[in-house]
N, CA, C and O atoms as a MOPAC input file, in Angstrom:
PM7 MOZYME 1SCF
protein

 N     12.97800 1     0.52700 1     4.47500 1
 C     11.63300 1    -0.07200 1     3.87200 1
 C     10.72200 1     1.23000 1     3.87300 1
 O     10.28800 1     1.83000 1     2.89000 1
 N     10.58500 1     1.44500 1     4.88400 1
 C      9.35100 1     1.92600 1     5.41800 1
 C      8.64300 1     2.89100 1     4.63600 1
 O      7.43200 1     3.04500 1     4.47400 1
 N      9.99700 1     3.74500 1     4.01100 1
 C     10.21700 1     5.21600 1     3.94100 1
 C     10.08500 1     4.78100 1     2.10000 1
 O      9.66000 1     5.53800 1     1.22700 1
 N     10.46100 1     3.72100 1     1.95600 1
 C      9.74700 1     3.64400 1     0.39400 1
 C      8.50900 1     3.22300 1     0.29500 1
 O      7.73200 1     4.00300 1    -0.25600 1
 N      8.09500 1     2.21600 1     0.66700 1
 C      6.54600 1     1.73400 1     1.29100 1
 C      5.61300 1     3.00200 1     0.88100 1
 O      4.91000 1     3.15200 1    -0.11800 1
 N      5.92400 1     4.16400 1     2.37500 1
 C      5.11800 1     5.25300 1     2.46000 1
 C      4.99600 1     6.22500 1     1.02800 1
 O      4.00500 1     6.38400 1     0.31500 1
 N      6.27300 1     6.76600 1     0.89600 1
 C      6.07000 1     6.99500 1    -0.90700 1
 C      5.34300 1     6.53200 1    -2.00100 1
 O      4.67900 1     7.26700 1    -2.73200 1
 N      5.45800 1     5.30800 1    -2.12800 1
 C      4.69700 1     4.35500 1    -2.94300 1
 C      3.40500 1     4.45500 1    -2.55500 1
 O      2.73200 1     4.51700 1    -3.58300 1
 N      2.43700 1     4.52000 1    -1.20700 1
 C      1.46500 1     5.21000 1    -0.97600 1
 C      1.01800 1     5.80200 1    -1.88100 1
 O      0.24800 1     5.61400 1    -2.82300 1
 N      2.07600 1     7.14700 1    -1.14200 1
 C      1.35200 1     8.94700 1    -1.32500 1
 C      1.64000 1     8.69200 1    -3.17900 1
 O      0.64900 1     9.00900 1    -3.83500 1
 N      2.73000 1     8.22400 1    -3.94300 1
 C      2.56500 1     8.54400 1    -4.85300 1
 C      1.60200 1     7.97300 1    -5.72800 1
 O      1.29600 1     8.51300 1    -6.79200 1
 N      0.79700 1     6.22300 1    -5.07100 1
 C      0.22800 1     5.55100 1    -6.49900 1
 C     -1.26700 1     5.40900 1    -5.38200 1
 O     -1.42300 1     4.25800 1    -4.97200 1
 N     -2.40400 1     6.51500 1    -4.84700 1
 C     -3.26200 1     6.05500 1    -4.40100 1
 C     -3.97200 1     8.09200 1    -5.09000 1
 O     -3.36000 1     9.01800 1    -5.62200 1
 N     -5.41000 1     7.93000 1    -4.68500 1
 C     -5.76300 1     9.63700 1    -5.34500 1
 C     -6.72900 1     9.31600 1    -4.83700 1
 O     -6.69300 1     8.37200 1    -4.04700 1
 N     -8.28200 1    10.18100 1    -5.19100 1
 C     -8.73700 1    10.87900 1    -3.60200 1
 C    -10.08500 1     9.91500 1    -3.72400 1
 O    -10.92100 1    10.19700 1    -2.86500 1
 N    -10.53800 1     8.62600 1    -4.78900 1
 C    -11.35600 1     7.66500 1    -4.70400 1
 C    -10.48800 1     6.02800 1    -4.59400 1
 O    -11.05200 1     4.94400 1    -4.74900 1
 N     -9.32100 1     6.18300 1    -4.35300 1
 C     -8.29500 1     5.05600 1    -5.00800 1
 C     -8.83600 1     3.81100 1    -3.71100 1
 O     -8.18200 1     2.79900 1    -3.46100 1
 N    -10.10400 1     4.17500 1    -3.04200 1
 C    -10.07700 1     2.80700 1    -2.33300 1
 C    -11.64300 1     2.05900 1    -2.32500 1
 O    -12.25600 1     1.39300 1    -1.49100 1
 N    -11.97900 1     2.61300 1    -3.91600 1
 C    -12.90700 1     2.40300 1    -4.07900 1
 C    -12.99900 1     1.37700 1    -5.33600 1
 O    -13.78000 1     0.45600 1    -5.57000 1
 N    -11.98000 1     1.86000 1    -5.99400 1
 C    -11.43600 1     1.40700 1    -7.53000 1
 C    -10.28300 1    -0.29000 1    -7.50400 1
 O     -9.14600 1    -0.28800 1    -7.03400 1
 N    -10.76300 1    -1.17700 1    -7.93700 1
 C    -10.60800 1    -1.66800 1    -7.73400 1
 C     -8.90700 1    -2.02500 1    -8.29400 1
 O     -8.04800 1    -2.74700 1    -7.78900 1
 N     -8.89200 1    -1.28600 1    -9.38000 1
 C     -7.25700 1    -1.30700 1    -9.90200 1
 C     -6.72500 1    -0.32500 1    -9.87700 1
 O     -5.85500 1    -0.15700 1   -10.73200 1
 N     -6.89700 1     0.37200 1    -9.25400 1
 C     -5.99400 1     0.94100 1    -8.54800 1
 C     -5.80400 1     0.23000 1    -7.34000 1
 O     -4.60400 1     0.17100 1    -7.60600 1
 N     -5.84800 1    -0.12700 1    -6.69100 1
 C     -5.37300 1    -0.92600 1    -5.72800 1
 C     -4.82000 1    -2.47700 1    -5.85900 1
 O     -4.26800 1    -2.97800 1    -4.87900 1
 N     -4.98100 1    -3.25800 1    -7.12200 1
 C     -4.13300 1    -4.23100 1    -7.48300 1
 C     -2.93600 1    -3.86300 1    -7.96200 1
 O     -1.92100 1    -4.54000 1    -7.80200 1
 N     -2.97200 1    -2.90500 1    -8.50300 1
 C     -1.68800 1    -1.79100 1    -9.55700 1
 C     -0.63900 1    -1.47300 1    -7.97400 1
 O      0.57800 1    -1.40700 1    -8.14700 1
 N     -1.10500 1    -1.32500 1    -6.76300 1
 C     -0.79200 1    -0.52400 1    -5.50000 1
 C     -0.00700 1    -1.94600 1    -5.30900 1
 O      1.21000 1    -2.07600 1    -5.44100 1
 N     -1.29800 1    -3.40900 1    -4.83800 1
 C     -0.98700 1    -4.52100 1    -4.19900 1
 C      0.29400 1    -4.76500 1    -5.01500 1
 O      1.36300 1    -4.76400 1    -4.40400 1
 N      0.27900 1    -4.96200 1    -6.27500 1
 C      1.77300 1    -5.43600 1    -7.60600 1
 C      3.26900 1    -4.08400 1    -6.69300 1
 O      4.12800 1    -4.53000 1    -5.93300 1
 N      3.18800 1    -2.82500 1    -6.99900 1
 C      3.97100 1    -2.29000 1    -6.15900 1
 C      4.43800 1    -2.99300 1    -4.80600 1
 O      5.55200 1    -3.45800 1    -4.56600 1
 N      3.58200 1    -2.96600 1    -4.17600 1
 C      4.00500 1    -3.26000 1    -3.18700 1
 C      5.01200 1    -4.69100 1    -2.61000 1
 O      5.90200 1    -4.92300 1    -1.79300 1
 N      4.08900 1    -5.48900 1    -3.76700 1
 C      5.15500 1    -7.31700 1    -3.58500 1
 C      6.50200 1    -7.25300 1    -4.14200 1
 O      7.33900 1    -8.10300 1    -3.83900 1
 N      6.83000 1    -6.00600 1    -5.17700 1
 C      7.93900 1    -6.10700 1    -6.29900 1
 C      8.60900 1    -4.95000 1    -4.67300 1
 O      9.83300 1    -4.98200 1    -4.54700 1
 N      8.15200 1    -4.43100 1    -4.04700 1
 C      9.27200 1    -4.02300 1    -2.75800 1
 C      9.27600 1    -4.58000 1    -1.95900 1
 O     10.38700 1    -4.48600 1    -1.43900 1
 N      8.38300 1    -5.48200 1    -1.19400 1
 C      8.74400 1    -6.65200 1    -0.27300 1
 C      9.76800 1    -8.03200 1    -1.01300 1
 O     10.24300 1    -8.90900 1    -0.29200 1
 N      9.99100 1    -8.00300 1    -2.63900 1
 C     10.42200 1    -8.75600 1    -3.11400 1
 C     11.90300 1    -8.15500 1    -2.65100 1
 O     12.72900 1    -8.50200 1    -1.80700 1
 N     11.81400 1    -6.95100 1    -3.74200 1
 C     13.76800 1    -5.90200 1    -3.12800 1
 C     14.05000 1    -6.19600 1    -1.85900 1
 O     15.12600 1    -6.77500 1    -1.70900 1
 N     13.64300 1    -6.05600 1    -1.22900 1
 C     13.94200 1    -6.41400 1     0.12000 1
 C     14.14200 1    -7.55700 1     1.26100 1
 O     14.53400 1    -7.61100 1     2.42700 1
 N     13.44200 1    -8.81500 1    -0.16400 1
 C     13.79400 1   -10.16700 1    -0.19000 1
 C     13.30100 1   -11.15900 1     1.38600 1
 O     13.92400 1   -12.06300 1     1.94400 1
 N     11.30500 1   -10.22400 1     1.91100 1
 C     10.86700 1   -10.55800 1     2.03900 1
 C     10.39700 1   -11.70300 1     2.08000 1
 O     10.22700 1   -12.11300 1     0.93200 1
 N      9.98000 1   -12.71800 1     3.14400 1
 C     10.04000 1   -13.98600 1     3.09500 1
 C      8.68700 1   -14.15000 1     2.09200 1
 O      7.70000 1   -13.43300 1     2.25000 1
 N      8.79000 1   -15.46000 1     0.76300 1
 C      7.18600 1   -14.57900 1     0.23600 1
 C      6.02400 1   -15.50100 1     0.92800 1
 O      5.01600 1   -15.38000 1     0.23200 1
 N      5.82400 1   -16.21500 1     1.83000 1
 C      5.12800 1   -17.15200 1     2.69700 1
 C      4.58300 1   -16.21800 1     3.13100 1
 O      3.37200 1   -16.23700 1     3.35000 1
 N      5.40200 1   -15.08600 1     3.38000 1
 C      4.45700 1   -13.87100 1     5.03600 1
 C      3.43500 1   -12.69500 1     3.46900 1
 O      2.33100 1   -12.15300 1     3.52700 1
 N      4.55400 1   -12.74000 1     2.19900 1
 C      4.12400 1   -12.05500 1     1.83200 1
 C      2.31500 1   -10.96500 1     0.96600 1
 O      2.14500 1    -9.84200 1     0.48900 1
 N      1.31400 1   -12.33500 1     1.25100 1
 C     -0.13600 1   -12.09000 1     1.06300 1
 C     -0.42000 1   -11.54000 1     2.90800 1
 O     -1.58800 1   -11.15800 1     2.97900 1
 N     -0.00500 1   -11.46600 1     3.72000 1
 C     -0.43800 1   -11.12200 1     5.06500 1
 C      0.03900 1    -9.21200 1     5.25700 1
 O     -0.37100 1    -8.17500 1     5.77900 1
 N      1.18500 1    -9.75600 1     4.40100 1
 C      2.59600 1    -8.11300 1     4.63600 1
 C      1.48200 1    -6.88500 1     4.15600 1
 O      1.19900 1    -5.87100 1     4.79600 1
 N      0.88400 1    -7.36700 1     2.65900 1
 C      0.10700 1    -6.80900 1     1.26900 1
 C     -1.28000 1    -6.67000 1     2.01500 1
 O     -1.67700 1    -5.54400 1     2.31600 1
 N     -1.74100 1    -7.36600 1     2.20200 1
 C     -3.62200 1    -6.74500 1     2.54400 1
 C     -2.90700 1    -5.76800 1     4.02700 1
 O     -3.04700 1    -4.55100 1     3.90800 1
 N     -2.35600 1    -6.14100 1     5.03200 1
 C     -1.93400 1    -5.35500 1     6.12000 1
 C     -1.85000 1    -3.65700 1     5.41400 1
 O     -2.43300 1    -2.62400 1     5.74400 1
 N     -0.85800 1    -3.95100 1     4.33400 1
 C     -0.57700 1    -2.82100 1     3.92200 1
 C     -1.58800 1    -1.58600 1     3.53900 1
 O     -1.62700 1    -0.39200 1     3.83400 1
 N     -2.55400 1    -2.65400 1     2.56300 1
 C     -3.38100 1    -2.05600 1     2.31700 1
 C     -4.55100 1    -1.78100 1     3.01100 1
 O     -5.21900 1    -0.80600 1     2.66600 1
 N     -4.97300 1    -2.61900 1     4.11200 1
 C     -6.24600 1    -1.67600 1     4.94400 1
 C     -5.10000 1    -0.69800 1     5.81700 1
 O     -5.55900 1     0.44500 1     5.83200 1
 N     -3.77900 1    -0.75100 1     6.54200 1
 C     -3.21800 1     0.47100 1     6.82000 1
 C     -3.57200 1     1.85200 1     6.40900 1
 O     -4.16600 1     2.72000 1     7.04900 1
 N     -2.90100 1     1.88400 1     4.75600 1
 C     -3.20200 1     3.02200 1     3.10900 1
 C     -4.92600 1     3.38800 1     3.56100 1
 O     -5.30600 1     4.55100 1     3.42900 1
 N     -5.78200 1     2.44600 1     4.02500 1
 C     -7.10100 1     2.81400 1     3.49700 1
 C     -7.50000 1     3.24300 1     4.78300 1
 O     -8.54900 1     3.88700 1     4.80100 1
 N     -7.21300 1     3.14600 1     5.33000 1
 C     -7.72200 1     3.77900 1     7.36400 1
 C     -6.82300 1     4.88500 1     7.27900 1
 O     -7.54400 1     5.86000 1     7.48900 1
 N     -5.48400 1     5.34500 1     7.06200 1
 C     -4.93700 1     6.48600 1     6.44600 1
 C     -5.93700 1     7.87600 1     6.07100 1
 O     -6.27700 1     8.99700 1     6.44900 1
 N     -6.10200 1     6.81700 1     5.00200 1
 C     -6.64800 1     8.24700 1     4.26500 1
 C     -8.38400 1     8.07300 1     4.59600 1
 O     -9.11100 1     8.82100 1     3.94200 1
 N     -8.95800 1     7.25500 1     5.44200 1
 C    -10.50800 1     8.36400 1     5.51600 1
 C     -9.97000 1     8.78800 1     6.49900 1
 O    -10.47400 1     9.90100 1     6.65000 1
 N     -8.71700 1     8.49700 1     7.88200 1
 C     -8.31600 1     9.39800 1     8.96300 1
 C     -8.36100 1    11.27900 1     8.58900 1
 O     -8.71700 1    12.25600 1     9.24700 1
 N     -7.54000 1    11.00000 1     6.55300 1
 C     -7.35100 1    12.87400 1     6.77400 1
 C     -8.33900 1    13.03500 1     5.48400 1
 O     -8.22200 1    14.11600 1     4.90800 1
 N     -9.26600 1    12.14900 1     4.96100 1
 C    -10.58600 1    12.63000 1     4.64000 1
 C    -11.51900 1    13.44600 1     5.78200 1
 O    -12.15500 1    14.49400 1     5.66900 1
 N    -11.30600 1    12.36700 1     7.14500 1
 C    -12.62500 1    13.44000 1     7.92600 1
 C    -11.64700 1    14.72400 1     8.32700 1
 O    -12.30500 1    15.76000 1     8.41700 1
 N    -10.57200 1    14.85400 1     8.52400 1
 C     -9.71100 1    16.18700 1     8.93100 1
 C    -10.38800 1    17.24000 1     7.82500 1
 O    -11.36500 1    17.95000 1     8.06600 1
 N     -9.75000 1    17.19500 1     6.71800 1
 C    -10.48800 1    17.94900 1     5.89500 1
 C    -11.90900 1    18.90500 1     5.63900 1
 O    -12.10900 1    19.43400 1     4.54500 1

C-alpha cells in the first residue's frame, strides 16, 4: 500500500499543487480510493487522508528548499 501511495502522490502532484485546491481535491479522492482498496477502516479514513496530504506538502517543501 505504501508503494502505491507514494507512486500516486508522485504522479498527481505538480510544482504548485499545494496552492491549488482542485489538485488537492483530486489527490484526496485518489488516496481515498486506495484506502478503500486495502479495506482501511472507514472511520479512520479522513484522518489518514489528512495525514497523507500534510506529509506530501512537507516533503514537497523540503525538496523545493534543496533545489
